[in-house]
C-alpha cells in the first residue's frame, strides 16, 4: 500500500517553512528523556503535513485532496462504502456527510494523518510533544483554537499517558498540559477559570467507551460534538470489541472540522496507510538497530544439542551452566552487544510430573 501523505511531506523542505512553523524544541521531553532522531522526524513530518493543510490549502479539503491526486491517488478509491445495511447502522454518520454513489468520498475525512510506529518506539512521547507543538501553533494563531482529545483503548494506557504528562510538565519550560476527563467537558468549559498563556487543557477517555448512547461509563459522542472542532489523538484506538468499525466513524465525526492523528503499530484500515505521514514500523525499527535481536553463541555448552537422555542431576548441571553464563552477560553489560538480554527456553513438556520446565523453574 502506497503511503501518499508521506510522499507529499517528503517533498517539503522543513527548513524552508516560516519560523512560526519550525521554532520548536523537538529534542527535550524531560530532565531524564530526550527524543531520538526518528521521533523528531515524526514530529517534523507532522508539522509539514499540518502546514500543507492549514496554510497551503487553507483547511480546504478539496485542495488537500488535490495534493493526493497530483501524487497519483484515484479520487474515489478510498471512500467509505455505505450500503443499505450500513446506512441503517450508521444513521448518525450520514447525518453529517452527504452520500454519493453509496459512498462517502475520501475528501470528506481527509483531514487526518497516521503514524505507523513499532511497539516500543515511544509513540506516547511523540504524542505529548505533538500536543505541545499544537498548543504553540494555536497560541500563535497558525491553526484553529480547537479542543484536544486523547483516546486509547485500555485503562493502563491512560495511566501511562498521565505519567508521561506529569513527567513532561515537571520539566517543561514552555507549555503546561492540564489533563481533564472527557466527562467533565461541560463543567471545564463553563468554569471560565483564568489560564496562563502557556497552559492548555487536554481531554482524555477510553476509546472503546465512545458510543451513541450515554451510560455509566459509555459517553454519547453527540454530547461532546463541539461542532466537530477537535484535534483527536488515537493511540491504538482500533483495538477493542466488534463495534470498532462503527466507533471509528464517531472519531471522524468529532474531528470533521478539526484534525485526526492516529498512532498505531498495526494498521488495519487502508485509509491509515494512505494518510500515513511517518513510517517506523517493526521492520524499520529493527533495521535501525532497535528492538531485541537473537544471538546464538558459537561456544557449545556441554550437554546441549545432544540427542540423548540425561538424569535429573545432569539436567540441573546443564541448567546451572546456562544461568551462570546468562548472569555473566547481564553483569558485564558490553554496550555494543547486549541491552537487557532475555533467555529463551524450549522444553519437551510442561504439564507432566517430570516436566523439564518445572525443573528449570
GROMACS .gro file of C-alpha atoms in nm:
model
  361
    1UNK     CA    1   0.000   0.000   0.000
    2UNK     CA    2   0.141   0.337  -0.100
    3UNK     CA    3   0.187   0.600   0.174
    4UNK     CA    4   0.057   0.905  -0.013
    5UNK     CA    5   0.079   1.165   0.263
    6UNK     CA    6   0.436   1.063   0.342
    7UNK     CA    7   0.524   1.119  -0.024
    8UNK     CA    8   0.366   1.465  -0.003
    9UNK     CA    9   0.553   1.576   0.309
   10UNK     CA   10   0.880   1.420   0.190
   11UNK     CA   11   0.874   1.673  -0.095
   12UNK     CA   12   0.871   1.961   0.157
   13UNK     CA   13   1.199   2.100   0.290
   14UNK     CA   14   1.132   2.158   0.660
   15UNK     CA   15   1.390   2.438   0.679
   16UNK     CA   16   1.201   2.643   0.419
   17UNK     CA   17   0.887   2.671   0.635
   18UNK     CA   18   0.816   3.002   0.812
   19UNK     CA   19   0.978   3.048   1.152
   20UNK     CA   20   0.640   3.010   1.329
   21UNK     CA   21   0.631   2.654   1.194
   22UNK     CA   22   0.986   2.550   1.276
   23UNK     CA   23   1.070   2.725   1.603
   24UNK     CA   24   1.004   2.425   1.828
   25UNK     CA   25   1.210   2.220   2.068
   26UNK     CA   26   1.198   1.878   1.904
   27UNK     CA   27   1.453   1.721   2.139
   28UNK     CA   28   1.370   1.780   2.506
   29UNK     CA   29   1.099   1.585   2.681
   30UNK     CA   30   1.200   1.587   3.046
   31UNK     CA   31   1.509   1.603   3.263
   32UNK     CA   32   1.552   1.230   3.201
   33UNK     CA   33   1.438   1.190   2.842
   34UNK     CA   34   1.530   1.328   2.502
   35UNK     CA   35   1.371   1.229   2.175
   36UNK     CA   36   1.553   1.001   1.933
   37UNK     CA   37   1.618   1.123   1.580
   38UNK     CA   38   1.333   0.913   1.437
   39UNK     CA   39   1.089   1.061   1.692
   40UNK     CA   40   1.198   1.411   1.592
   41UNK     CA   41   1.145   1.313   1.226
   42UNK     CA   42   0.791   1.202   1.310
   43UNK     CA   43   0.718   1.544   1.462
   44UNK     CA   44   0.870   1.732   1.170
   45UNK     CA   45   0.663   1.529   0.922
   46UNK     CA   46   0.353   1.610   1.127
   47UNK     CA   47   0.435   1.981   1.116
   48UNK     CA   48   0.486   1.966   0.740
   49UNK     CA   49   0.152   1.788   0.696
   50UNK     CA   50  -0.030   2.044   0.911
   51UNK     CA   51   0.135   2.330   0.723
   52UNK     CA   52   0.020   2.189   0.388
   53UNK     CA   53  -0.336   2.154   0.518
   54UNK     CA   54  -0.378   2.479   0.713
   55UNK     CA   55  -0.154   2.717   0.520
   56UNK     CA   56  -0.110   2.594   0.165
   57UNK     CA   57  -0.463   2.457   0.138
   58UNK     CA   58  -0.632   2.698   0.384
   59UNK     CA   59  -0.801   2.397   0.551
   60UNK     CA   60  -0.988   2.335   0.223
   61UNK     CA   61  -1.037   1.957   0.198
   62UNK     CA   62  -1.074   1.964  -0.180
   63UNK     CA   63  -0.744   2.148  -0.213
   64UNK     CA   64  -0.580   1.898   0.021
   65UNK     CA   65  -0.724   1.614  -0.189
   66UNK     CA   66  -0.559   1.768  -0.495
   67UNK     CA   67  -0.218   1.705  -0.336
   68UNK     CA   68  -0.311   1.335  -0.318
   69UNK     CA   69  -0.445   1.316  -0.673
   70UNK     CA   70  -0.138   1.500  -0.803
   71UNK     CA   71   0.060   1.217  -0.646
   72UNK     CA   72  -0.142   0.950  -0.823
   73UNK     CA   73  -0.437   0.877  -0.595
   74UNK     CA   74  -0.764   0.798  -0.770
   75UNK     CA   75  -1.020   1.032  -0.613
   76UNK     CA   76  -1.294   0.779  -0.530
   77UNK     CA   77  -1.062   0.491  -0.444
   78UNK     CA   78  -1.073   0.522  -0.064
   79UNK     CA   79  -1.419   0.642   0.025
   80UNK     CA   80  -1.638   0.471   0.286
   81UNK     CA   81  -1.888   0.234   0.127
   82UNK     CA   82  -2.238   0.288   0.268
   83UNK     CA   83  -2.461   0.002   0.158
   84UNK     CA   84  -2.822  -0.022   0.273
   85UNK     CA   85  -2.736  -0.211   0.591
   86UNK     CA   86  -2.465   0.037   0.687
   87UNK     CA   87  -2.696   0.328   0.627
   88UNK     CA   88  -2.924   0.187   0.895
   89UNK     CA   89  -2.640   0.117   1.135
   90UNK     CA   90  -2.455   0.441   1.071
   91UNK     CA   91  -2.752   0.676   1.061
   92UNK     CA   92  -2.563   0.919   1.280
   93UNK     CA   93  -2.280   0.930   1.029
   94UNK     CA   94  -2.493   1.012   0.727
   95UNK     CA   95  -2.649   1.299   0.923
   96UNK     CA   96  -2.311   1.473   0.894
   97UNK     CA   97  -2.196   1.367   0.547
   98UNK     CA   98  -2.356   1.351   0.206
   99UNK     CA   99  -2.374   1.015   0.026
  100UNK     CA  100  -2.265   1.000  -0.338
  101UNK     CA  101  -2.299   0.672  -0.527
  102UNK     CA  102  -2.350   0.490  -0.196
  103UNK     CA  103  -2.016   0.621  -0.075
  104UNK     CA  104  -1.882   0.897   0.149
  105UNK     CA  105  -1.595   1.040  -0.050
  106UNK     CA  106  -1.242   1.035   0.085
  107UNK     CA  107  -1.210   1.413   0.075
  108UNK     CA  108  -1.478   1.446   0.346
  109UNK     CA  109  -1.247   1.292   0.608
  110UNK     CA  110  -0.909   1.369   0.453
  111UNK     CA  111  -0.814   1.594   0.747
  112UNK     CA  112  -0.613   1.324   0.920
  113UNK     CA  113  -0.267   1.174   0.943
  114UNK     CA  114  -0.141   0.844   1.078
  115UNK     CA  115   0.186   0.736   1.239
  116UNK     CA  116   0.294   0.377   1.176
  117UNK     CA  117   0.529   0.319   1.470
  118UNK     CA  118   0.650  -0.008   1.618
  119UNK     CA  119   0.568  -0.111   1.972
  120UNK     CA  120   0.841   0.028   2.196
  121UNK     CA  121   0.929   0.315   1.963
  122UNK     CA  122   0.794   0.579   2.201
  123UNK     CA  123   0.463   0.675   2.041
  124UNK     CA  124   0.342   0.835   2.364
  125UNK     CA  125   0.641   1.069   2.377
  126UNK     CA  126   0.569   1.178   2.021
  127UNK     CA  127   0.202   1.235   2.106
  128UNK     CA  128   0.285   1.455   2.406
  129UNK     CA  129   0.539   1.659   2.208
  130UNK     CA  130   0.292   1.697   1.920
  131UNK     CA  131   0.035   1.829   2.167
  132UNK     CA  132   0.296   2.083   2.278
  133UNK     CA  133   0.350   2.187   1.915
  134UNK     CA  134  -0.026   2.220   1.854
  135UNK     CA  135  -0.057   2.437   2.166
  136UNK     CA  136   0.210   2.673   2.038
  137UNK     CA  137   0.059   2.687   1.688
  138UNK     CA  138  -0.281   2.765   1.844
  139UNK     CA  139  -0.126   3.034   2.064
  140UNK     CA  140   0.044   3.189   1.761
  141UNK     CA  141  -0.280   3.185   1.559
  142UNK     CA  142  -0.143   2.947   1.297
  143UNK     CA  143  -0.414   2.683   1.340
  144UNK     CA  144  -0.770   2.698   1.481
  145UNK     CA  145  -0.825   2.704   1.856
  146UNK     CA  146  -0.977   2.357   1.869
  147UNK     CA  147  -1.004   2.141   2.178
  148UNK     CA  148  -0.771   1.840   2.212
  149UNK     CA  149  -0.885   1.486   2.293
  150UNK     CA  150  -0.665   1.181   2.362
  151UNK     CA  151  -0.824   0.837   2.321
  152UNK     CA  152  -0.680   0.493   2.387
  153UNK     CA  153  -0.841   0.157   2.447
  154UNK     CA  154  -0.714   0.047   2.790
  155UNK     CA  155  -0.711   0.198   3.137
  156UNK     CA  156  -0.344   0.118   3.192
  157UNK     CA  157  -0.255   0.308   2.874
  158UNK     CA  158  -0.442   0.611   3.004
  159UNK     CA  159  -0.245   0.586   3.328
  160UNK     CA  160   0.076   0.561   3.127
  161UNK     CA  161  -0.026   0.873   2.933
  162UNK     CA  162  -0.088   1.057   3.260
  163UNK     CA  163   0.257   0.961   3.388
  164UNK     CA  164   0.419   1.092   3.070
  165UNK     CA  165   0.225   1.418   3.101
  166UNK     CA  166   0.338   1.456   3.464
  167UNK     CA  167   0.698   1.392   3.362
  168UNK     CA  168   0.671   1.640   3.075
  169UNK     CA  169   0.512   1.907   3.295
  170UNK     CA  170   0.774   1.865   3.567
  171UNK     CA  171   1.049   1.974   3.326
  172UNK     CA  172   0.864   2.189   3.074
  173UNK     CA  173   0.970   2.550   3.036
  174UNK     CA  174   0.706   2.611   2.773
  175UNK     CA  175   0.355   2.466   2.757
  176UNK     CA  176   0.190   2.305   3.060
  177UNK     CA  177  -0.069   2.037   2.979
  178UNK     CA  178  -0.375   2.010   3.206
  179UNK     CA  179  -0.543   1.670   3.173
  180UNK     CA  180  -0.922   1.658   3.203
  181UNK     CA  181  -1.166   1.368   3.193
  182UNK     CA  182  -1.393   1.399   2.888
  183UNK     CA  183  -1.698   1.354   3.112
  184UNK     CA  184  -1.605   1.686   3.274
  185UNK     CA  185  -1.604   1.866   2.939
  186UNK     CA  186  -1.907   2.088   3.000
  187UNK     CA  187  -1.801   2.188   3.351
  188UNK     CA  188  -1.446   2.266   3.236
  189UNK     CA  189  -1.578   2.485   2.954
  190UNK     CA  190  -1.814   2.663   3.196
  191UNK     CA  191  -1.551   2.730   3.460
  192UNK     CA  192  -1.415   3.046   3.299
  193UNK     CA  193  -1.109   2.991   3.513
  194UNK     CA  194  -0.805   3.203   3.446
  195UNK     CA  195  -0.548   3.007   3.245
  196UNK     CA  196  -0.198   3.125   3.184
  197UNK     CA  197  -0.098   3.167   2.821
  198UNK     CA  198   0.135   2.869   2.845
  199UNK     CA  199  -0.138   2.627   2.963
  200UNK     CA  200  -0.361   2.406   2.753
  201UNK     CA  201  -0.639   2.164   2.851
  202UNK     CA  202  -0.628   1.815   2.704
  203UNK     CA  203  -0.925   1.584   2.749
  204UNK     CA  204  -0.889   1.206   2.763
  205UNK     CA  205  -1.110   0.898   2.763
  206UNK     CA  206  -1.124   0.529   2.676
  207UNK     CA  207  -1.174   0.495   2.301
  208UNK     CA  208  -1.383   0.179   2.347
  209UNK     CA  209  -1.630   0.374   2.562
  210UNK     CA  210  -1.719   0.627   2.294
  211UNK     CA  211  -2.071   0.532   2.188
  212UNK     CA  212  -2.403   0.657   2.055
  213UNK     CA  213  -2.565   0.633   2.397
  214UNK     CA  214  -2.489   0.770   2.742
  215UNK     CA  215  -2.449   0.520   3.026
  216UNK     CA  216  -2.248   0.492   3.344
  217UNK     CA  217  -1.914   0.465   3.163
  218UNK     CA  218  -2.015   0.498   2.799
  219UNK     CA  219  -2.036   0.851   2.658
  220UNK     CA  220  -2.257   0.959   2.370
  221UNK     CA  221  -2.031   1.126   2.117
  222UNK     CA  222  -2.310   1.371   2.025
  223UNK     CA  223  -2.293   1.519   2.375
  224UNK     CA  224  -1.932   1.620   2.306
  225UNK     CA  225  -1.964   1.717   1.942
  226UNK     CA  226  -1.821   2.070   1.976
  227UNK     CA  227  -1.921   2.132   1.611
  228UNK     CA  228  -1.654   1.881   1.512
  229UNK     CA  229  -1.377   2.115   1.626
  230UNK     CA  230  -1.149   1.861   1.790
  231UNK     CA  231  -0.786   1.769   1.747
  232UNK     CA  232  -0.814   1.398   1.826
  233UNK     CA  233  -0.522   1.171   1.912
  234UNK     CA  234  -0.589   0.799   1.876
  235UNK     CA  235  -0.344   0.558   2.039
  236UNK     CA  236  -0.409   0.204   1.909
  237UNK     CA  237  -0.776   0.300   1.919
  238UNK     CA  238  -0.879   0.049   1.651
  239UNK     CA  239  -0.832  -0.230   1.905
  240UNK     CA  240  -1.123  -0.342   2.119
  241UNK     CA  241  -1.460  -0.504   2.064
  242UNK     CA  242  -1.656  -0.581   1.750
  243UNK     CA  243  -1.808  -0.230   1.748
  244UNK     CA  244  -1.477  -0.074   1.647
  245UNK     CA  245  -1.568  -0.022   1.279
  246UNK     CA  246  -1.867   0.180   1.392
  247UNK     CA  247  -1.669   0.363   1.662
  248UNK     CA  248  -1.406   0.473   1.411
  249UNK     CA  249  -1.677   0.679   1.245
  250UNK     CA  250  -1.750   0.863   1.569
  251UNK     CA  251  -1.389   0.979   1.579
  252UNK     CA  252  -1.422   1.104   1.222
  253UNK     CA  253  -1.741   1.296   1.304
  254UNK     CA  254  -1.590   1.457   1.613
  255UNK     CA  255  -1.286   1.576   1.417
  256UNK     CA  256  -1.468   1.677   1.097
  257UNK     CA  257  -1.378   2.044   1.146
  258UNK     CA  258  -1.050   1.968   1.319
  259UNK     CA  259  -0.784   1.705   1.262
  260UNK     CA  260  -0.734   1.337   1.346
  261UNK     CA  261  -0.396   1.190   1.448
  262UNK     CA  262  -0.384   0.809   1.452
  263UNK     CA  263  -0.090   0.626   1.613
  264UNK     CA  264  -0.050   0.250   1.583
  265UNK     CA  265   0.198  -0.032   1.537
  266UNK     CA  266  -0.055  -0.232   1.334
  267UNK     CA  267  -0.287  -0.060   1.091
  268UNK     CA  268  -0.594  -0.247   0.969
  269UNK     CA  269  -0.763   0.019   0.755
  270UNK     CA  270  -0.643   0.120   0.409
  271UNK     CA  271  -0.712   0.484   0.491
  272UNK     CA  272  -0.442   0.476   0.759
  273UNK     CA  273  -0.181   0.366   0.508
  274UNK     CA  274  -0.291   0.629   0.257
  275UNK     CA  275  -0.272   0.907   0.517
  276UNK     CA  276   0.044   0.776   0.684
  277UNK     CA  277   0.278   1.070   0.744
  278UNK     CA  278   0.555   0.874   0.915
  279UNK     CA  279   0.660   0.511   0.884
  280UNK     CA  280   0.877   0.349   1.151
  281UNK     CA  281   0.710   0.009   1.162
  282UNK     CA  282   0.863  -0.304   1.314
  283UNK     CA  283   1.075  -0.380   1.007
  284UNK     CA  284   1.228  -0.031   1.004
  285UNK     CA  285   1.253  -0.032   1.385
  286UNK     CA  286   1.471  -0.345   1.378
  287UNK     CA  287   1.670  -0.236   1.072
  288UNK     CA  288   1.759   0.084   1.259
  289UNK     CA  289   1.910  -0.122   1.540
  290UNK     CA  290   1.630  -0.108   1.796
  291UNK     CA  291   1.438  -0.395   1.949
  292UNK     CA  292   1.554  -0.742   2.050
  293UNK     CA  293   1.796  -0.949   1.845
  294UNK     CA  294   1.866  -1.319   1.881
  295UNK     CA  295   2.230  -1.415   1.936
  296UNK     CA  296   2.343  -1.776   1.905
  297UNK     CA  297   2.669  -1.840   2.087
  298UNK     CA  298   2.931  -2.022   1.885
  299UNK     CA  299   3.057  -2.183   2.203
  300UNK     CA  300   2.881  -2.506   2.297
  301UNK     CA  301   2.763  -2.583   2.648
  302UNK     CA  302   2.830  -2.946   2.719
  303UNK     CA  303   2.511  -3.146   2.701
  304UNK     CA  304   2.309  -2.910   2.483
  305UNK     CA  305   2.211  -3.032   2.142
  306UNK     CA  306   2.299  -3.393   2.221
  307UNK     CA  307   2.039  -3.647   2.116
  308UNK     CA  308   2.029  -3.843   2.441
  309UNK     CA  309   1.851  -3.860   2.774
  310UNK     CA  310   2.004  -3.721   3.092
  311UNK     CA  311   1.935  -3.797   3.453
  312UNK     CA  312   1.792  -3.526   3.678
  313UNK     CA  313   2.126  -3.423   3.830
  314UNK     CA  314   2.289  -3.384   3.488
  315UNK     CA  315   1.998  -3.170   3.372
  316UNK     CA  316   2.042  -2.949   3.677
  317UNK     CA  317   2.411  -2.900   3.594
  318UNK     CA  318   2.328  -2.802   3.234
  319UNK     CA  319   2.067  -2.551   3.352
  320UNK     CA  320   2.306  -2.404   3.610
  321UNK     CA  321   2.568  -2.354   3.339
  322UNK     CA  322   2.309  -2.162   3.137
  323UNK     CA  323   2.222  -1.941   3.433
  324UNK     CA  324   2.588  -1.871   3.513
  325UNK     CA  325   2.653  -1.768   3.151
  326UNK     CA  326   2.339  -1.557   3.143
  327UNK     CA  327   2.431  -1.387   3.473
  328UNK     CA  328   2.781  -1.313   3.344
  329UNK     CA  329   2.635  -1.146   3.034
  330UNK     CA  330   2.386  -0.947   3.244
  331UNK     CA  331   2.659  -0.825   3.481
  332UNK     CA  332   2.921  -0.743   3.219
  333UNK     CA  333   2.674  -0.546   3.001
  334UNK     CA  334   2.900  -0.495   2.698
  335UNK     CA  335   2.723  -0.197   2.540
  336UNK     CA  336   2.796  -0.294   2.183
  337UNK     CA  337   2.637  -0.637   2.220
  338UNK     CA  338   2.369  -0.655   2.489
  339UNK     CA  339   2.092  -0.447   2.636
  340UNK     CA  340   1.890  -0.633   2.900
  341UNK     CA  341   1.921  -0.971   2.725
  342UNK     CA  342   1.646  -1.231   2.753
  343UNK     CA  343   1.683  -1.607   2.780
  344UNK     CA  344   1.459  -1.829   2.566
  345UNK     CA  345   1.395  -2.184   2.683
  346UNK     CA  346   1.242  -2.467   2.479
  347UNK     CA  347   1.135  -2.777   2.670
  348UNK     CA  348   0.986  -3.115   2.586
  349UNK     CA  349   0.688  -3.093   2.822
  350UNK     CA  350   0.507  -2.851   3.050
  351UNK     CA  351   0.231  -3.045   3.221
  352UNK     CA  352   0.382  -3.372   3.342
  353UNK     CA  353   0.526  -3.461   3.680
  354UNK     CA  354   0.881  -3.479   3.542
  355UNK     CA  355   0.846  -3.172   3.321
  356UNK     CA  356   1.175  -3.012   3.217
  357UNK     CA  357   1.006  -2.673   3.257
  358UNK     CA  358   0.931  -2.747   3.622
  359UNK     CA  359   1.294  -2.843   3.672
  360UNK     CA  360   1.403  -2.521   3.502
  361UNK     CA  361   1.200  -2.303   3.739
   0.00000   0.00000   0.00000
